[in-house]
Amino acid sequence: MLVSLENAGIFRSNKWLVRGVSMGVEPGEIVTLIGPNGSGKSTTAKLALGVLATDEGTASRKEKLRASYVPQKLKLSPTLPLSVARFLCLTNKADRHQITAALRATETDHLAAEQMVNLSGGEFQRVLLARAILCSPEFLVLDEPVQGVDFNGELALYKLIEDIRNRLDCGILLISHDLHVVMSTTDRVICLNGHVCCSGTPANVASSAEFKSLFGERAASGLAFYEHRHDHEHRPDGSIETRDSAPDGRRGPEGGVSPPPASQKISSANPANPNRNNQDKVNQDV
Amino acid sequence: MFDDFFTRALIGGIGVALVAGPLGCFIIWRRLAYFGDTLSHSALLGVALALLLELNITFAVFVVSVIVSLLLVILQRRASLSSDALLGLLAHSALAVGLVVLAFMTWVRVDLMGFLFGDILSITTFDLTLIWGGGLFVLAVLARIWRPLFAATVSYELATAEGIKPDQANVIFMVLMAAVIAVSLKIVGVLLITALLIIPAAAARRFASSPEQMAVTAIVVGVVSVWLGLNGSLEFDTPAGPSIVVAALLCFVLSLIPIKVPYLRK
Ligand SMILES: Nc1ncnc2c1ncn2[C@@H]1O[C@H](COP(=O)(O)OP(=O)(O)OP(=O)(O)O)[C@@H](O)[C@H]1O
Ligand SMILES: [Mg+2]
């Protein structure tokens, strides 16, 4: 196990940003976090990387883990004279060949001498990815890595991510809103909404009747995906209301979570009691 | 050759410009200009304490600057005040307390103007040793932490995620700033130290395509400013510290003249 979160939670500004998250990433595995905006995907990734400390539960990483990070947003000050090539060796020492190879992999080798502040959005994103794969990481966190990348580039970059996984046998934690790609290329999917709503292998998730209807509905109406499968409702303030049972006024119900059908590997975890439903492959691995 | 007060001033000024360049770059990259101001304003409190307790002035200023910067870090974490308000509060209260303490000590005759605007022409050989010894030490430490410090400057999160310990580099950086403020006090004075730190670095920005290049260019601009400023002050009988800053300002204005340099176009 490269990284594992055990019942991890983080409390800021008088609320839990995420709570009761248990997950892990093995070498050679792509785990994807999906969820609506503000559901805590980036926060969970930062917990896994150790950028944020847990306020509850634990986050553990392999000793001397070589991690690479493509953050969702990175704002560079225009006062920084920073070329693409120099940016690539920001945290790692690399020679010219490695830099060129990494840039070529993301089709940006012609930009090596450009200044970072002058790059276009998509170019910047590609360079971020090139930097992350530069020094053969063991653990790669990609937070919406293809945002703003053109259509062909998107496919190519997802393919590159798979290639890297196969070649380096590194564990990848991917955050993506692109469900087509998530379902076709990743080993495990975790649906977040302040807590782990459901998780499992995409094959199992995708073969379920629920998912099919979700998938169709999502294409039609955006985030219907997250509502449909739920045994609980999310109030606008982030608290949770269980269906068919009175809200208890606190975050999360004490009971009333119906276990998922045994035939499916989708599991449902309750933030107040995250290990309640343990059919989840992710939870078992941790 | 050190007998001549002008030569001593020149050598001392160049010593300060050497460390001010690279440090000034970080101040610009990290938007710490106000932070530098706060530290240098509180230097006067250090001066007052040194006179009161009969300590070495440079040493006392260094200690006070370190304390003020640690205080700032703690206050920024806890207080709900914005950091510019905190900086202003600390800067001016330290300056005011320093002035009040100095006024109470009627038995010491202090050349207040010397501390506010520098007294480069009174540099002793001991000061020179301190400036160059301290300066070279600061440069050596800065070279050692350059990589993590720069990575943390570009992105704190990225640096942390990838196993660089930015907090350590950040703390060392603050101590280095305190050291530079302590040794440059005599050259330009409390009110103008920040100018000497940031103006050469700002002038260097246009001509640099890499951080290291910017640091070296800032050193060159700083040295040129010291040389120009001191000669100017001799020529026109103007105060030395402000003349150096004016020379640096001239360099900055010159750097704004548009010459075609491709990577500068935004
Ligand atoms: N430091 C903080 N203090 C208070 N609230 C925060 C902090 N950081 C994040 N949040 C809140 O936590 C929630 C989760 O944020 P996060 O960035 O993890 O969402 P996300 O799932 O990545 O969303 P997106 O799809 O938009 O990227 C958001 O509601 C955000 O406003
Ligand atoms: Mg996010």
Coordinates of C-alpha atoms and ligand atoms in Angstrom, one line a residue:
Chain A
M1 CA 0.0 0.0 0.0
L2 CA 1.5 3.3 -1.0
V3 CA -1.0 5.6 0.7
S4 CA -4.0 4.9 2.9
L5 CA -6.6 7.0 4.6
E6 CA -8.3 5.5 7.6
N7 CA -11.5 7.2 8.6
A8 CA -9.9 10.5 7.7
G9 CA -11.6 13.8 8.3
I10 CA -10.7 17.5 8.2
F11 CA -12.4 20.3 10.0
R12 CA -12.1 23.9 8.9
S13 CA -14.1 27.0 9.4
N14 CA -16.6 25.2 11.7
K15 CA -17.4 22.4 9.3
W16 CA -16.1 19.1 8.2
L17 CA -14.8 19.4 4.7
V18 CA -14.6 15.7 4.4
R19 CA -15.2 13.1 7.1
G20 CA -14.9 9.3 7.5
V21 CA -12.9 8.8 4.3
S22 CA -11.2 5.4 4.1
M23 CA -9.3 4.5 1.0
G24 CA -6.0 3.3 -0.3
V25 CA -3.9 3.3 -3.4
E26 CA -1.7 0.2 -4.3
P27 CA 1.2 0.3 -6.8
G28 CA 0.1 0.0 -10.3
E29 CA -3.5 1.0 -9.6
I30 CA -5.6 3.9 -10.7
V31 CA -8.1 5.0 -8.2
T32 CA -10.5 7.8 -9.2
L33 CA -12.4 10.2 -7.1
I34 CA -15.6 11.5 -8.5
G35 CA -18.2 13.8 -7.0
P36 CA -19.9 17.2 -7.5
N37 CA -18.1 20.5 -7.0
G38 CA -17.2 21.2 -3.4
S39 CA -17.6 17.5 -2.5
G40 CA -14.1 17.3 -1.1
K41 CA -12.1 15.6 -3.9
S42 CA -9.2 17.9 -3.9
T43 CA -9.2 18.0 -0.1
T44 CA -9.1 14.2 0.1
A45 CA -6.2 14.2 -2.4
K46 CA -4.3 16.7 -0.2
L47 CA -4.9 14.5 2.8
A48 CA -3.5 11.6 1.0
L49 CA -0.4 13.6 0.0
G50 CA 0.1 15.1 3.5
V51 CA -0.4 18.7 2.3
L52 CA -3.2 18.9 4.8
A53 CA -3.2 17.1 8.1
T54 CA -6.1 15.0 9.3
D55 CA -8.2 16.3 12.2
E56 CA -9.7 12.9 12.7
G57 CA -8.5 9.5 11.6
T58 CA -5.1 8.8 10.0
A59 CA -3.3 9.2 6.7
S60 CA -0.3 7.0 6.2
R61 CA 2.2 6.9 3.4
K62 CA 5.0 4.5 2.5
E63 CA 8.4 5.5 3.9
K64 CA 10.2 7.9 1.6
L65 CA 7.4 7.8 -0.9
R66 CA 8.2 9.5 -4.2
A67 CA 5.0 11.4 -4.8
S68 CA 4.1 13.8 -7.7
Y69 CA 1.2 16.2 -7.7
V70 CA -0.7 17.9 -10.4
P71 CA -2.8 20.4 -8.4
Q72 CA -6.2 21.5 -9.6
K73 CA -5.0 25.1 -9.8
L74 CA -1.6 26.6 -9.5
K75 CA -1.2 30.3 -9.6
L76 CA 2.3 31.5 -10.5
S77 CA 3.3 35.0 -9.6
P78 CA 4.2 37.0 -12.8
T79 CA 7.3 38.3 -10.9
L80 CA 8.8 34.8 -11.1
P81 CA 11.2 34.4 -14.0
L82 CA 10.6 30.7 -14.6
S83 CA 11.0 28.8 -17.8
V84 CA 9.2 25.6 -18.5
A85 CA 12.4 23.6 -18.3
R86 CA 13.3 25.1 -15.0
F87 CA 9.8 24.5 -13.7
L88 CA 10.2 20.8 -14.5
C89 CA 13.1 20.5 -12.1
L90 CA 11.5 22.4 -9.3
T91 CA 11.5 19.6 -6.8
N92 CA 13.7 17.0 -8.6
K93 CA 17.0 17.0 -10.3
A94 CA 16.7 16.1 -13.9
D95 CA 19.0 16.2 -16.9
R96 CA 18.2 17.7 -20.3
H97 CA 17.2 14.3 -21.8
Q98 CA 14.7 13.5 -19.1
I99 CA 13.2 17.0 -19.4
T100 CA 12.8 16.7 -23.2
A101 CA 11.4 13.2 -22.9
A102 CA 8.8 14.3 -20.3
L103 CA 7.8 17.3 -22.4
R104 CA 7.6 15.2 -25.5
A105 CA 5.3 12.8 -23.8
T106 CA 2.8 15.7 -23.3
E107 CA 3.6 17.2 -26.7
T108 CA 5.1 20.3 -25.2
D109 CA 8.8 19.9 -26.0
H110 CA 8.7 23.0 -28.2
L111 CA 7.8 25.1 -25.2
A112 CA 10.9 24.2 -23.1
A113 CA 12.4 27.7 -23.2
E114 CA 9.1 29.5 -22.8
Q115 CA 8.2 31.4 -19.6
M116 CA 5.6 29.6 -17.5
V117 CA 3.4 32.8 -17.2
N118 CA 3.2 33.0 -21.0
L119 CA 1.7 29.5 -21.5
S120 CA -1.9 29.0 -22.5
G121 CA -4.2 27.2 -20.1
G122 CA -4.0 23.9 -21.9
E123 CA -0.2 24.2 -22.4
F124 CA 0.2 24.9 -18.7
Q125 CA -1.8 21.8 -17.8
R126 CA 0.3 19.7 -20.1
V127 CA 3.5 21.0 -18.6
L128 CA 2.2 20.3 -15.1
L129 CA 1.6 16.7 -16.1
A130 CA 5.1 16.5 -17.7
R131 CA 6.6 17.8 -14.5
A132 CA 4.7 15.2 -12.5
I133 CA 5.9 12.2 -14.6
L134 CA 9.4 13.5 -14.9
C135 CA 11.2 11.6 -12.2
S136 CA 9.3 8.2 -12.2
P137 CA 7.1 8.8 -9.2
E138 CA 5.7 5.9 -7.2
F139 CA 2.5 7.8 -6.4
L140 CA 0.9 10.3 -8.7
V141 CA -2.0 12.6 -7.7
L142 CA -3.7 14.1 -10.7
D143 CA -6.4 16.7 -9.8
E144 CA -8.4 17.3 -12.9
P145 CA -5.3 17.0 -15.0
V146 CA -6.8 17.6 -18.4
Q147 CA -8.9 20.7 -17.6
G148 CA -8.7 23.0 -20.6
V149 CA -6.9 20.5 -22.8
D150 CA -8.3 20.2 -26.4
F151 CA -10.3 17.1 -27.4
N152 CA -7.6 15.1 -29.0
G153 CA -5.1 16.1 -26.3
E154 CA -7.5 14.9 -23.6
L155 CA -7.6 11.4 -25.1
A156 CA -3.9 11.3 -25.6
L157 CA -3.2 12.5 -22.1
Y158 CA -5.5 9.9 -20.5
K159 CA -3.7 7.3 -22.6
L160 CA -0.4 8.7 -21.4
I161 CA -1.6 8.3 -17.8
E162 CA -2.4 4.7 -18.4
D163 CA 1.0 4.1 -20.1
I164 CA 2.8 5.6 -17.2
R165 CA 0.9 3.4 -14.8
N166 CA 1.9 0.3 -16.9
R167 CA 5.5 1.4 -17.4
L168 CA 6.3 2.7 -13.9
D169 CA 3.8 0.5 -12.0
C170 CA 3.0 3.6 -9.9
G171 CA -0.2 4.2 -8.0
I172 CA -2.4 7.0 -9.4
L173 CA -5.1 8.9 -7.6
L174 CA -7.1 10.6 -10.3
I175 CA -9.8 13.3 -9.9
S176 CA -11.9 13.7 -12.9
H177 CA -15.4 14.8 -14.0
D178 CA -15.2 12.7 -17.2
L179 CA -17.1 9.6 -16.3
H180 CA -16.6 7.9 -19.7
V181 CA -12.8 7.9 -19.0
V182 CA -13.2 7.1 -15.4
M183 CA -15.2 4.0 -16.1
S184 CA -13.0 2.8 -18.9
T185 CA -9.6 3.3 -17.5
T186 CA -9.6 3.2 -13.8
D187 CA -9.4 0.3 -11.4
R188 CA -11.5 1.7 -8.6
V189 CA -14.0 4.5 -8.3
I190 CA -14.8 6.4 -5.2
C191 CA -17.8 8.7 -5.1
L192 CA -17.4 11.5 -2.6
N193 CA -19.8 14.0 -1.2
G194 CA -18.3 15.1 2.1
H195 CA -17.9 11.4 2.8
V196 CA -17.5 8.3 0.8
C197 CA -20.9 7.8 -0.8
C198 CA -20.1 4.7 -2.7
S199 CA -17.1 3.0 -4.1
G200 CA -16.1 -0.1 -6.0
T201 CA -14.6 -1.4 -9.2
P202 CA -15.9 0.4 -12.3
A203 CA -16.9 -3.0 -13.8
N204 CA -19.1 -3.7 -10.9
V205 CA -20.4 -0.2 -10.6
A206 CA -21.0 0.0 -14.3
S207 CA -22.8 -3.3 -14.6
S208 CA -25.3 -2.4 -11.9
A209 CA -28.7 -1.3 -13.0
E210 CA -28.3 1.8 -10.9
F211 CA -25.2 2.9 -12.6
K212 CA -26.7 2.6 -16.0
S213 CA -29.6 4.8 -15.2
L214 CA -27.2 7.2 -13.4
F215 CA -25.0 7.3 -16.4
G216 CA -27.9 8.1 -18.7
E217 CA -29.3 10.6 -16.4
R218 CA -26.0 12.3 -15.8
A219 CA -25.5 12.8 -19.5
A220 CA -28.9 14.4 -19.7
S221 CA -28.9 16.5 -16.5
G222 CA -25.5 16.9 -15.1
L223 CA -25.2 15.8 -11.6
A224 CA -28.2 13.5 -11.4
F225 CA -25.7 10.8 -10.9
Y226 CA -25.0 11.6 -7.3
E227 CA -28.6 12.0 -6.3
H228 CA -30.0 8.8 -7.7
R229 CA -28.0 6.1 -5.9
H230 CA -28.2 7.8 -2.6
D231 CA -30.0 6.6 0.4
H232 CA -29.7 10.1 1.9
E233 CA -30.1 13.7 0.9
H234 CA -27.5 16.4 1.1
R235 CA -28.8 19.6 2.5
P236 CA -27.3 22.9 1.1
D237 CA -25.4 23.4 4.3
G238 CA -23.6 20.1 3.9
S239 CA -25.5 18.1 6.5
I240 CA -27.2 14.9 5.6
E241 CA -30.8 13.8 5.8
T242 CA -31.7 10.2 5.6
R243 CA -34.6 9.2 3.4
D244 CA -37.6 7.8 5.2
S245 CA -36.3 8.8 8.6
A246 CA -36.5 12.0 10.5
P247 CA -33.3 14.1 10.4
D248 CA -31.6 14.0 13.8
G249 CA -30.2 17.5 13.4
R250 CA -26.6 16.4 13.5
R251 CA -24.3 15.6 10.7
G252 CA -25.3 12.1 9.6
P253 CA -28.0 9.8 10.8
E254 CA -27.6 7.3 13.6
G255 CA -29.3 4.6 11.6
G256 CA -31.6 4.2 8.7
V257 CA -28.9 3.4 6.1
S258 CA -30.1 0.6 4.0
P259 CA -27.3 -1.8 3.1
P260 CA -26.8 -2.0 -0.7
P261 CA -28.0 -5.1 -2.5
A262 CA -25.7 -8.0 -1.9
S263 CA -25.2 -8.6 -5.6
Q264 CA -23.4 -5.4 -6.1
K265 CA -20.1 -4.3 -4.9
I266 CA -21.2 -0.7 -4.5
S267 CA -21.1 0.1 -0.9
S268 CA -22.5 2.9 1.0
A269 CA -20.8 4.4 4.0
N270 CA -22.3 6.6 6.6
P271 CA -20.0 9.5 7.8
A272 CA -21.0 8.9 11.4
N273 CA -20.1 5.3 11.1
P274 CA -18.0 4.9 8.0
N275 CA -17.1 1.2 8.5
R276 CA -20.6 0.1 8.8
N277 CA -20.9 -1.3 5.3
N278 CA -17.7 -3.1 4.6
Q279 CA -18.4 -4.9 1.4
D280 CA -16.3 -2.2 -0.2
K281 CA -13.1 -3.6 -1.7
V282 CA -11.4 -0.4 -0.8
N283 CA -12.2 -0.6 2.8
Q284 CA -11.2 -4.2 2.9
D285 CA -7.8 -3.4 1.5
V286 CA -7.0 -0.7 4.0
Chain B
M1 CA 43.5 51.1 1.7
F2 CA 40.9 50.7 4.4
D3 CA 42.1 53.9 6.0
D4 CA 40.0 56.0 3.6
F5 CA 36.5 56.4 4.9
F6 CA 35.1 56.5 1.4
T7 CA 36.8 53.2 0.5
R8 CA 35.4 51.6 3.6
A9 CA 31.9 52.9 2.8
L10 CA 32.2 51.5 -0.8
I11 CA 33.4 48.1 0.4
G12 CA 30.7 47.9 3.1
G13 CA 28.0 49.0 0.6
I14 CA 29.1 46.4 -1.9
G15 CA 29.0 43.7 0.8
V16 CA 25.4 44.6 1.6
A17 CA 24.4 44.8 -2.1
L18 CA 25.8 41.2 -2.5
V19 CA 23.3 39.7 0.0
A20 CA 20.5 42.2 -0.7
G21 CA 20.2 41.1 -4.3
P22 CA 19.2 37.4 -3.9
L23 CA 17.2 38.1 -0.7
G24 CA 15.4 40.9 -2.4
C25 CA 14.4 38.6 -5.2
F26 CA 12.7 36.3 -2.7
I27 CA 11.0 39.3 -1.1
I28 CA 9.6 40.3 -4.5
W29 CA 8.6 36.7 -5.5
R30 CA 6.9 36.1 -2.2
R31 CA 5.3 39.6 -1.9
L32 CA 7.1 40.3 1.3
A33 CA 7.9 44.0 0.8
Y34 CA 5.8 45.0 3.8
F35 CA 7.3 42.2 5.8
G36 CA 10.8 43.6 5.1
D37 CA 9.5 47.1 6.1
T38 CA 8.2 45.8 9.4
L39 CA 11.5 44.1 10.2
S40 CA 13.5 47.1 9.4
H41 CA 11.3 49.5 11.3
S42 CA 11.6 47.4 14.3
A43 CA 15.4 47.6 13.9
L44 CA 15.2 50.9 15.7
L45 CA 13.8 49.2 18.8
G46 CA 16.9 47.0 18.5
V47 CA 19.1 50.0 18.5
A48 CA 17.3 51.5 21.5
L49 CA 17.7 48.2 23.5
A50 CA 21.3 47.9 22.5
L51 CA 22.0 51.4 23.9
L52 CA 20.0 50.7 27.0
L53 CA 21.7 47.4 27.8
E54 CA 25.0 48.3 26.3
L55 CA 24.9 45.5 23.7
N56 CA 26.4 45.4 20.2
I57 CA 23.9 47.2 18.0
T58 CA 24.1 44.8 15.1
F59 CA 23.5 41.9 17.4
A60 CA 20.6 43.5 19.2
V61 CA 18.9 44.5 15.9
F62 CA 19.3 40.9 14.7
V63 CA 17.7 39.5 17.8
V64 CA 14.8 42.0 17.7
S65 CA 14.2 41.3 14.0
V66 CA 14.1 37.5 14.6
I67 CA 11.7 38.0 17.5
V68 CA 9.4 40.3 15.4
S69 CA 9.3 37.9 12.5
L70 CA 8.5 34.9 14.7
L71 CA 5.8 37.1 16.3
L72 CA 4.4 37.8 12.9
V73 CA 4.2 34.2 12.0
I74 CA 2.4 33.4 15.2
L75 CA 0.0 36.3 14.9
Q76 CA -0.8 35.5 11.3
R77 CA -1.8 32.0 12.3
R78 CA -4.0 33.1 15.3
A79 CA -5.3 36.6 14.8
S80 CA -8.3 37.5 12.6
L81 CA -6.6 40.7 11.5
S82 CA -5.4 40.7 7.9
S83 CA -1.7 40.4 7.5
D84 CA -1.1 43.9 6.1
A85 CA -2.8 45.4 9.2
L86 CA -0.7 43.2 11.4
L87 CA 2.5 44.2 9.6
G88 CA 1.7 47.9 9.8
L89 CA 0.8 47.6 13.5
L90 CA 4.0 45.8 14.3
A91 CA 6.2 48.0 12.2
H92 CA 5.0 51.3 13.5
S93 CA 4.6 50.3 17.1
A94 CA 8.1 48.9 17.1
L95 CA 9.4 52.2 15.5
A96 CA 7.5 54.3 18.0
V97 CA 8.5 52.3 21.0
G98 CA 12.1 52.5 19.8
L99 CA 11.9 56.3 19.5
V100 CA 10.3 56.7 22.9
V101 CA 12.9 54.5 24.6
L102 CA 15.6 56.5 22.9
A103 CA 14.1 59.7 24.1
F104 CA 14.0 58.5 27.7
M105 CA 17.7 57.8 27.6
T106 CA 18.8 61.4 28.1
W107 CA 22.3 60.3 29.1
V108 CA 23.1 58.8 25.7
R109 CA 23.6 61.1 22.8
V110 CA 22.1 59.4 19.8
D111 CA 22.4 60.5 16.2
L112 CA 18.9 59.5 15.3
M113 CA 19.3 60.6 11.7
G114 CA 22.2 58.2 11.5
F115 CA 20.0 55.3 12.3
L116 CA 17.0 56.4 10.3
F117 CA 18.9 57.2 7.1
G118 CA 22.2 55.4 7.6
D119 CA 25.7 56.6 8.4
I120 CA 27.8 54.8 5.8
L121 CA 30.7 57.2 6.1
S122 CA 31.3 56.2 9.7
I123 CA 31.8 52.5 8.9
T124 CA 34.7 51.0 10.9
T125 CA 37.0 48.1 9.9
F126 CA 35.1 46.1 12.5
D127 CA 31.8 46.9 10.7
L128 CA 33.4 45.8 7.5
T129 CA 34.3 42.4 9.0
L130 CA 30.8 42.0 10.3
I131 CA 29.2 42.9 6.9
W132 CA 31.4 40.7 4.8
G133 CA 31.6 37.8 7.3
G134 CA 27.9 37.9 8.0
G135 CA 27.1 38.5 4.3
L136 CA 29.1 35.6 3.0
F137 CA 27.6 33.4 5.7
V138 CA 24.1 34.5 4.7
L139 CA 24.9 33.8 1.0
A140 CA 26.3 30.3 1.9
V141 CA 23.1 29.4 3.8
L142 CA 20.9 30.8 1.1
A143 CA 22.7 28.7 -1.5
R144 CA 22.1 25.6 0.6
I145 CA 18.4 26.2 1.0
W146 CA 17.9 27.7 -2.4
R147 CA 16.2 24.7 -3.9
P148 CA 13.5 24.0 -1.2
L149 CA 13.0 27.8 -0.6
F150 CA 12.5 28.4 -4.3
A151 CA 10.2 25.4 -4.7
A152 CA 8.1 26.6 -1.7
T153 CA 8.0 30.1 -3.2
V154 CA 6.6 28.7 -6.5
S155 CA 4.0 26.6 -4.7
Y156 CA 3.9 25.7 -1.0
E157 CA 1.5 22.8 -1.7
L158 CA 3.5 21.3 -4.5
A159 CA 6.7 21.4 -2.4
T160 CA 5.0 19.8 0.6
A161 CA 3.4 17.1 -1.5
E162 CA 6.6 16.2 -3.1
G163 CA 8.6 15.7 0.0
I164 CA 10.3 19.1 0.3
K165 CA 10.1 20.5 3.8
P166 CA 9.2 24.1 3.1
D167 CA 8.6 25.2 6.7
Q168 CA 12.2 24.7 7.6
A169 CA 13.5 26.7 4.6
N170 CA 10.9 29.5 5.4
V171 CA 12.1 29.9 8.9
I172 CA 15.8 30.0 7.9
F173 CA 14.9 32.6 5.3
M174 CA 13.3 34.8 7.9
V175 CA 16.4 34.6 10.1
L176 CA 18.6 35.5 7.1
M177 CA 16.4 38.5 6.5
A178 CA 16.9 39.6 10.0
A179 CA 20.6 39.2 9.6
V180 CA 20.7 41.3 6.5
I181 CA 18.7 44.0 8.1
A182 CA 21.0 44.1 11.0
V183 CA 24.2 44.4 8.9
S184 CA 22.8 46.9 6.5
L185 CA 21.4 49.2 9.2
K186 CA 24.5 51.3 9.1
I187 CA 24.6 51.6 5.3
V188 CA 21.1 52.9 4.5
G189 CA 19.3 53.2 7.8
V190 CA 16.1 51.9 9.1
L191 CA 13.8 53.7 6.7
L192 CA 15.6 52.7 3.5
I193 CA 16.7 49.1 4.0
T194 CA 13.7 47.7 2.2
A195 CA 14.4 49.9 -0.7
L196 CA 17.9 48.5 -1.0
L197 CA 16.5 45.0 -0.9
I198 CA 13.7 45.3 -3.4
I199 CA 14.7 48.0 -5.9
P200 CA 17.7 46.2 -7.4
A201 CA 15.7 43.0 -7.6
A202 CA 12.8 44.8 -9.2
A203 CA 15.2 46.4 -11.8
A204 CA 16.6 42.9 -12.5
R205 CA 13.2 41.3 -13.2
R206 CA 13.1 42.5 -16.8
F207 CA 16.4 41.1 -17.7
A208 CA 16.1 37.7 -16.2
S209 CA 14.6 34.5 -17.6
S210 CA 15.6 32.3 -14.6
P211 CA 15.5 32.9 -10.9
E212 CA 19.3 32.5 -10.6
Q213 CA 19.8 35.0 -13.3
M214 CA 17.5 37.5 -11.6
A215 CA 19.5 37.1 -8.3
V216 CA 22.8 37.7 -10.0
T217 CA 21.5 40.7 -12.0
A218 CA 20.1 42.1 -8.7
I219 CA 23.5 41.9 -7.2
V220 CA 25.0 43.7 -10.2
V221 CA 22.4 46.5 -10.0
G222 CA 22.9 46.8 -6.3
V223 CA 26.7 47.1 -6.6
V224 CA 26.3 49.7 -9.4
S225 CA 23.8 51.6 -7.2
V226 CA 26.2 51.7 -4.3
W227 CA 29.0 52.9 -6.4
L228 CA 26.9 55.5 -8.2
G229 CA 25.2 56.7 -5.0
L230 CA 28.4 57.1 -3.0
N231 CA 30.2 58.9 -5.7
G232 CA 27.1 61.1 -6.2
S233 CA 26.9 61.9 -2.5
L234 CA 30.5 62.9 -2.5
E235 CA 30.0 65.0 -5.6
F236 CA 26.8 66.8 -4.7
D237 CA 27.2 66.6 -0.9
T238 CA 24.0 64.6 -0.4
P239 CA 23.4 62.0 2.4
A240 CA 24.9 58.7 1.4
G241 CA 22.1 56.3 2.2
P242 CA 19.4 58.1 0.3
S243 CA 21.8 58.7 -2.6
I244 CA 22.3 55.0 -3.0
V245 CA 18.6 54.4 -3.0
V246 CA 18.1 57.2 -5.6
A247 CA 20.8 55.6 -7.7
A248 CA 19.0 52.2 -7.5
L249 CA 15.8 53.9 -8.4
L250 CA 17.5 55.4 -11.5
C251 CA 18.6 51.8 -12.5
F252 CA 15.0 50.7 -12.1
V253 CA 13.7 53.5 -14.2
L254 CA 16.3 52.7 -16.9
S255 CA 15.2 49.0 -16.8
L256 CA 11.7 50.1 -17.7
I257 CA 12.8 51.6 -21.0
P258 CA 11.4 49.2 -23.6
I259 CA 14.0 47.1 -25.3
K260 CA 12.8 44.1 -27.2
V261 CA 13.3 41.1 -25.0
P262 CA 11.0 38.3 -26.0
Y263 CA 10.1 36.6 -22.7
L264 CA 9.1 39.9 -21.1
R265 CA 6.1 40.3 -23.2
K266 CA 3.2 39.2 -21.1
Ligands
LIG1 N1 -9.3 26.0 4.0 C1 -10.6 25.8 3.9 N2 -11.5 26.4 4.7 C2 -12.8 26.3 4.6 N3 -13.4 25.6 3.7 C3 -12.7 25.0 2.8 C4 -11.2 25.1 2.8 N4 -10.8 24.4 1.7 C5 -11.8 23.9 1.1 N5 -13.0 24.2 1.7 C6 -14.3 23.8 1.3 O1 -14.3 22.4 1.3 C7 -15.2 21.9 0.3 C8 -14.4 20.9 -0.6 O2 -13.4 21.5 -1.3 P1 -12.7 20.7 -2.5 O3 -11.7 21.7 -3.1 O4 -12.1 19.5 -1.9 O5 -13.8 20.3 -3.5 P2 -13.7 19.5 -4.8 O6 -14.5 18.2 -4.6 O7 -12.3 19.4 -5.2 O8 -14.5 20.4 -5.8 P3 -14.2 20.8 -7.4 O9 -14.9 19.7 -8.2 O10 -14.9 22.1 -7.6 O11 -12.8 20.8 -7.6 C9 -15.6 23.1 -0.5 O12 -17.0 23.4 -0.1 C10 -14.7 24.2 -0.1 O13 -15.4 25.4 0.0
MG2 MG -11.1 20.1 -6.7

